[in-house]
Amino acid sequence: TPGEVVFKGTLDCFWKTFRYEGIKGLYKGAYSPLLGAMAQNAAGFYFFGWSTRVVRDAYNIEAKQQLNLRQTFAAGWLSACFAIFVETPVDLLKVKMQTQLHGQKAEYRSVFHAAYKIMGEHGIAGLFQGLLSNSFRFIPGRAVYFTSYQWAVETISGFTGGSSVRPSLAECFLAGGICGGITWTSTYPFDVIRNRIQADAAEASLRKYRGMIHCGREIAKAEGFHGFFRGFTACMIRAVPVNACIFTTYTTAMRSLE
């Protein structure tokens, strides 16, 4: 059930999953992030590009002039208000697949079956379970994401003597890793709540949590402050290299189109 402690930590989770489900178990729910990551990152960078133009127009900033950190924060916040409608369904399907434990009857055979069943029983709205809780994580998180990346690039280029406007790929990689660590640290408690709510039953009458506030109270009551950072180590192990690769790949792709 959502919130039940099954694993003692990151290594315990790894070994138990590998022991009972093999290599395949370590990639449970991978179809959603593999397919969804393309949509998530495409939407994220597309809407950020659009929101950057909106901010430029609002402040009368020339196209070649770089936004300051406050303006980048505003652009990131605005972009997330649109990108979240791509982010939430992908996250939901991933969570539904990954919370099916070994030894229990699986409700969903695959990520596609999960999407089909949820929409069949609850309509399109069913794919947006946890939208509000995800908003508290994703919208400010996306603002921090792009702002911290720009700050990291400017800081690193200050040490290396490079250009913050056109950093090297190595600088992009390092800045992306720093950005990933900062962003997930700043929003992690909200991600824990979002995960619990999305892992809850799709049928509203069967849910353990009545909403985001109730979920937060239940976590604090049962697990204390530590409960809001459960799984943090595993998150950092993923977040730092993944975001380093994301910004390096994005920069490479954009430069190849010039």
XYZ file of C-alpha atoms in Angstrom:
258
model
C 0.000 0.000 0.000
C 1.165 3.600 -0.523
C 3.501 4.648 2.257
C 4.253 1.078 3.401
C 7.953 0.541 4.095
C 9.141 -2.356 1.942
C 12.819 -1.469 1.506
C 15.308 -0.341 4.158
C 17.317 1.811 1.772
C 18.726 2.193 -1.727
C 20.956 -0.915 -1.639
C 18.245 -3.009 0.023
C 15.819 -1.965 -2.696
C 18.359 -2.844 -5.395
C 19.181 -6.304 -4.036
C 15.596 -7.297 -3.247
C 14.407 -6.203 -6.671
C 17.267 -8.031 -8.374
C 16.778 -11.138 -6.215
C 13.055 -11.534 -6.844
C 12.659 -10.035 -10.307
C 16.090 -10.142 -11.902
C 17.520 -7.556 -14.262
C 14.060 -7.009 -15.745
C 12.786 -5.804 -12.377
C 15.367 -3.007 -12.298
C 13.793 -1.630 -15.468
C 10.164 -2.012 -14.419
C 8.176 0.931 -15.754
C 11.067 1.928 -18.005
C 8.877 2.245 -21.087
C 7.182 5.273 -19.578
C 10.358 7.285 -18.902
C 12.050 6.068 -22.088
C 9.144 7.096 -24.292
C 7.922 9.847 -22.028
C 11.346 11.419 -21.484
C 11.396 12.444 -25.128
C 8.045 14.169 -24.722
C 8.934 15.615 -21.320
C 12.241 17.104 -22.415
C 10.901 18.250 -25.777
C 8.002 20.001 -24.041
C 10.243 21.359 -21.300
C 12.779 22.971 -23.616
C 10.160 24.043 -26.179
C 8.046 25.883 -23.625
C 11.147 27.350 -21.997
C 12.216 28.718 -25.375
C 8.754 30.178 -25.877
C 8.574 31.642 -22.359
C 12.054 33.123 -22.811
C 10.745 35.023 -25.832
C 7.760 36.205 -23.775
C 10.083 37.514 -21.053
C 12.324 39.193 -23.643
C 9.326 40.996 -25.104
C 8.104 42.015 -21.650
C 11.492 43.520 -20.689
C 12.453 44.711 -24.213
C 15.549 42.508 -24.233
C 17.354 41.914 -27.530
C 17.463 38.341 -28.865
C 21.251 38.028 -28.494
C 21.266 39.377 -24.944
C 21.228 36.806 -22.135
C 18.499 36.998 -19.497
C 19.549 37.681 -15.922
C 18.833 35.043 -13.267
C 15.593 36.661 -12.118
C 14.261 36.771 -15.675
C 15.328 33.163 -16.286
C 13.472 32.160 -13.112
C 10.316 33.831 -14.432
C 10.684 32.144 -17.814
C 11.195 28.746 -16.183
C 8.138 29.220 -13.984
C 5.961 30.195 -16.953
C 7.197 27.290 -19.092
C 6.333 24.781 -16.371
C 2.699 25.897 -16.307
C 2.351 24.338 -19.752
C 4.911 21.518 -19.634
C 3.259 20.007 -16.559
C 0.431 18.678 -18.716
C 2.976 16.445 -20.433
C 4.937 15.681 -17.267
C 2.081 14.439 -15.078
C 0.701 11.564 -17.227
C 4.212 10.229 -17.869
C 5.045 10.309 -14.166
C 1.743 8.669 -13.282
C 2.234 5.693 -15.602
C 5.808 5.215 -14.380
C 4.681 5.221 -10.744
C 1.789 2.827 -11.401
C 4.159 0.319 -12.996
C 6.978 0.647 -10.472
C 4.776 0.241 -7.385
C 3.560 -3.217 -8.454
C 5.548 -5.401 -6.077
C 6.778 -8.929 -6.703
C 4.403 -11.555 -5.323
C 1.319 -9.396 -5.713
C -1.162 -9.660 -8.555
C -0.213 -7.069 -11.167
C -3.028 -4.724 -12.101
C -1.233 -3.495 -15.212
C 0.612 -5.703 -17.718
C 2.535 -2.843 -19.329
C 2.672 0.932 -19.417
C 0.372 0.884 -22.438
C -2.109 -1.360 -20.661
C -1.974 0.988 -17.668
C -2.805 3.998 -19.843
C -5.586 2.096 -21.634
C -7.148 0.839 -18.409
C -6.935 4.146 -16.558
C -8.483 6.067 -19.451
C -11.118 3.380 -19.948
C -12.229 3.562 -16.326
C -11.607 7.216 -15.470
C -11.284 9.047 -18.771
C -8.453 11.400 -19.719
C -8.698 12.997 -16.275
C -7.473 9.704 -14.783
C -4.044 10.324 -16.300
C -3.767 13.523 -14.285
C -4.055 11.970 -10.842
C -1.760 13.985 -8.586
C -1.709 17.049 -10.859
C -1.990 19.501 -7.956
C 0.759 17.883 -5.885
C 2.937 17.648 -8.983
C 2.380 21.360 -9.601
C 3.928 22.209 -6.235
C 7.002 20.193 -7.217
C 7.338 20.781 -10.927
C 6.485 24.463 -11.431
C 8.890 25.994 -8.879
C 11.291 23.135 -9.602
C 11.454 24.020 -13.283
C 12.143 27.660 -12.403
C 14.988 26.541 -10.129
C 16.141 24.095 -12.818
C 16.888 26.617 -15.550
C 18.043 29.318 -13.140
C 20.499 27.048 -11.333
C 21.840 25.794 -14.669
C 22.507 29.343 -15.857
C 24.085 30.235 -12.507
C 26.292 27.124 -12.644
C 27.402 27.911 -16.206
C 28.254 31.499 -15.254
C 30.129 30.354 -12.145
C 32.090 27.628 -13.945
C 32.969 29.879 -16.892
C 34.192 32.450 -14.371
C 36.728 29.912 -13.102
C 37.716 28.566 -16.514
C 37.745 31.888 -18.328
C 35.276 30.549 -20.887
C 32.112 32.082 -22.295
C 28.901 31.800 -20.300
C 26.952 32.537 -23.494
C 28.554 29.633 -25.384
C 30.047 27.253 -22.798
C 32.003 24.154 -23.740
C 30.262 20.785 -23.598
C 32.334 19.871 -20.549
C 31.053 22.997 -18.800
C 27.487 22.134 -19.851
C 27.910 18.640 -18.420
C 29.202 19.892 -15.075
C 26.581 22.655 -14.845
C 23.820 20.199 -15.699
C 24.890 17.884 -12.892
C 24.971 20.760 -10.398
C 21.594 21.944 -11.635
C 20.080 18.470 -11.191
C 21.344 18.210 -7.620
C 20.097 21.667 -6.641
C 16.689 21.249 -8.263
C 15.833 17.870 -6.767
C 17.092 18.870 -3.335
C 14.902 21.974 -3.348
C 11.698 20.160 -4.336
C 12.192 16.619 -3.029
C 9.605 16.683 -0.181
C 6.919 17.641 -2.694
C 8.062 14.821 -4.960
C 7.599 12.330 -2.123
C 4.033 13.555 -1.670
C 3.413 13.459 -5.422
C 4.715 9.884 -5.599
C 2.464 8.734 -2.755
C -0.614 10.335 -4.317
C 0.064 8.931 -7.782
C 0.780 5.477 -6.329
C -2.585 5.566 -4.567
C -5.627 3.832 -6.042
C -6.952 5.173 -9.338
C -10.484 4.874 -7.928
C -11.074 7.930 -5.719
C -13.230 6.046 -3.174
C -10.396 3.554 -2.508
C -7.613 6.062 -1.954
C -5.648 6.270 1.273
C -4.968 9.980 0.905
C -7.689 12.623 0.560
C -5.306 15.127 -0.961
C -1.871 16.693 -0.839
C -2.192 18.230 2.627
C -3.627 15.035 4.108
C -0.808 13.024 2.528
C 1.808 15.373 3.986
C 0.250 15.118 7.436
C 0.169 11.318 7.275
C 3.837 11.162 6.259
C 4.847 13.516 9.065
C 2.748 11.585 11.593
C 4.032 8.132 10.623
C 7.626 8.880 9.588
C 8.522 12.342 10.832
C 10.753 14.756 8.921
C 12.809 11.860 7.556
C 9.773 10.608 5.660
C 9.887 13.590 3.317
C 13.381 12.575 2.204
C 12.847 8.829 1.826
C 14.699 7.649 -1.284
C 16.736 10.860 -1.517
C 20.057 9.057 -2.036
C 18.704 7.047 -4.955
C 17.249 10.210 -6.428
C 20.600 12.001 -6.296
C 22.405 9.032 -7.851
C 20.051 9.400 -10.807
C 19.468 13.165 -10.937
C 23.056 14.398 -11.179
C 24.301 12.318 -14.152
C 20.955 12.352 -15.956
C 20.687 16.134 -15.990
C 24.350 16.467 -16.879
C 23.617 14.355 -19.960
C 20.360 16.196 -20.740
C 21.974 19.638 -20.991
C 25.011 18.317 -22.854
C 22.794 16.534 -25.379
C 20.469 19.515 -25.748
C 23.384 21.895 -26.333
C 24.924 19.524 -28.870
C 21.625 19.163 -30.733
C 20.951 22.896 -30.840
C 24.456 23.697 -32.064
C 24.157 21.101 -34.820
C 21.091 22.959 -36.084
C 22.888 26.314 -36.346
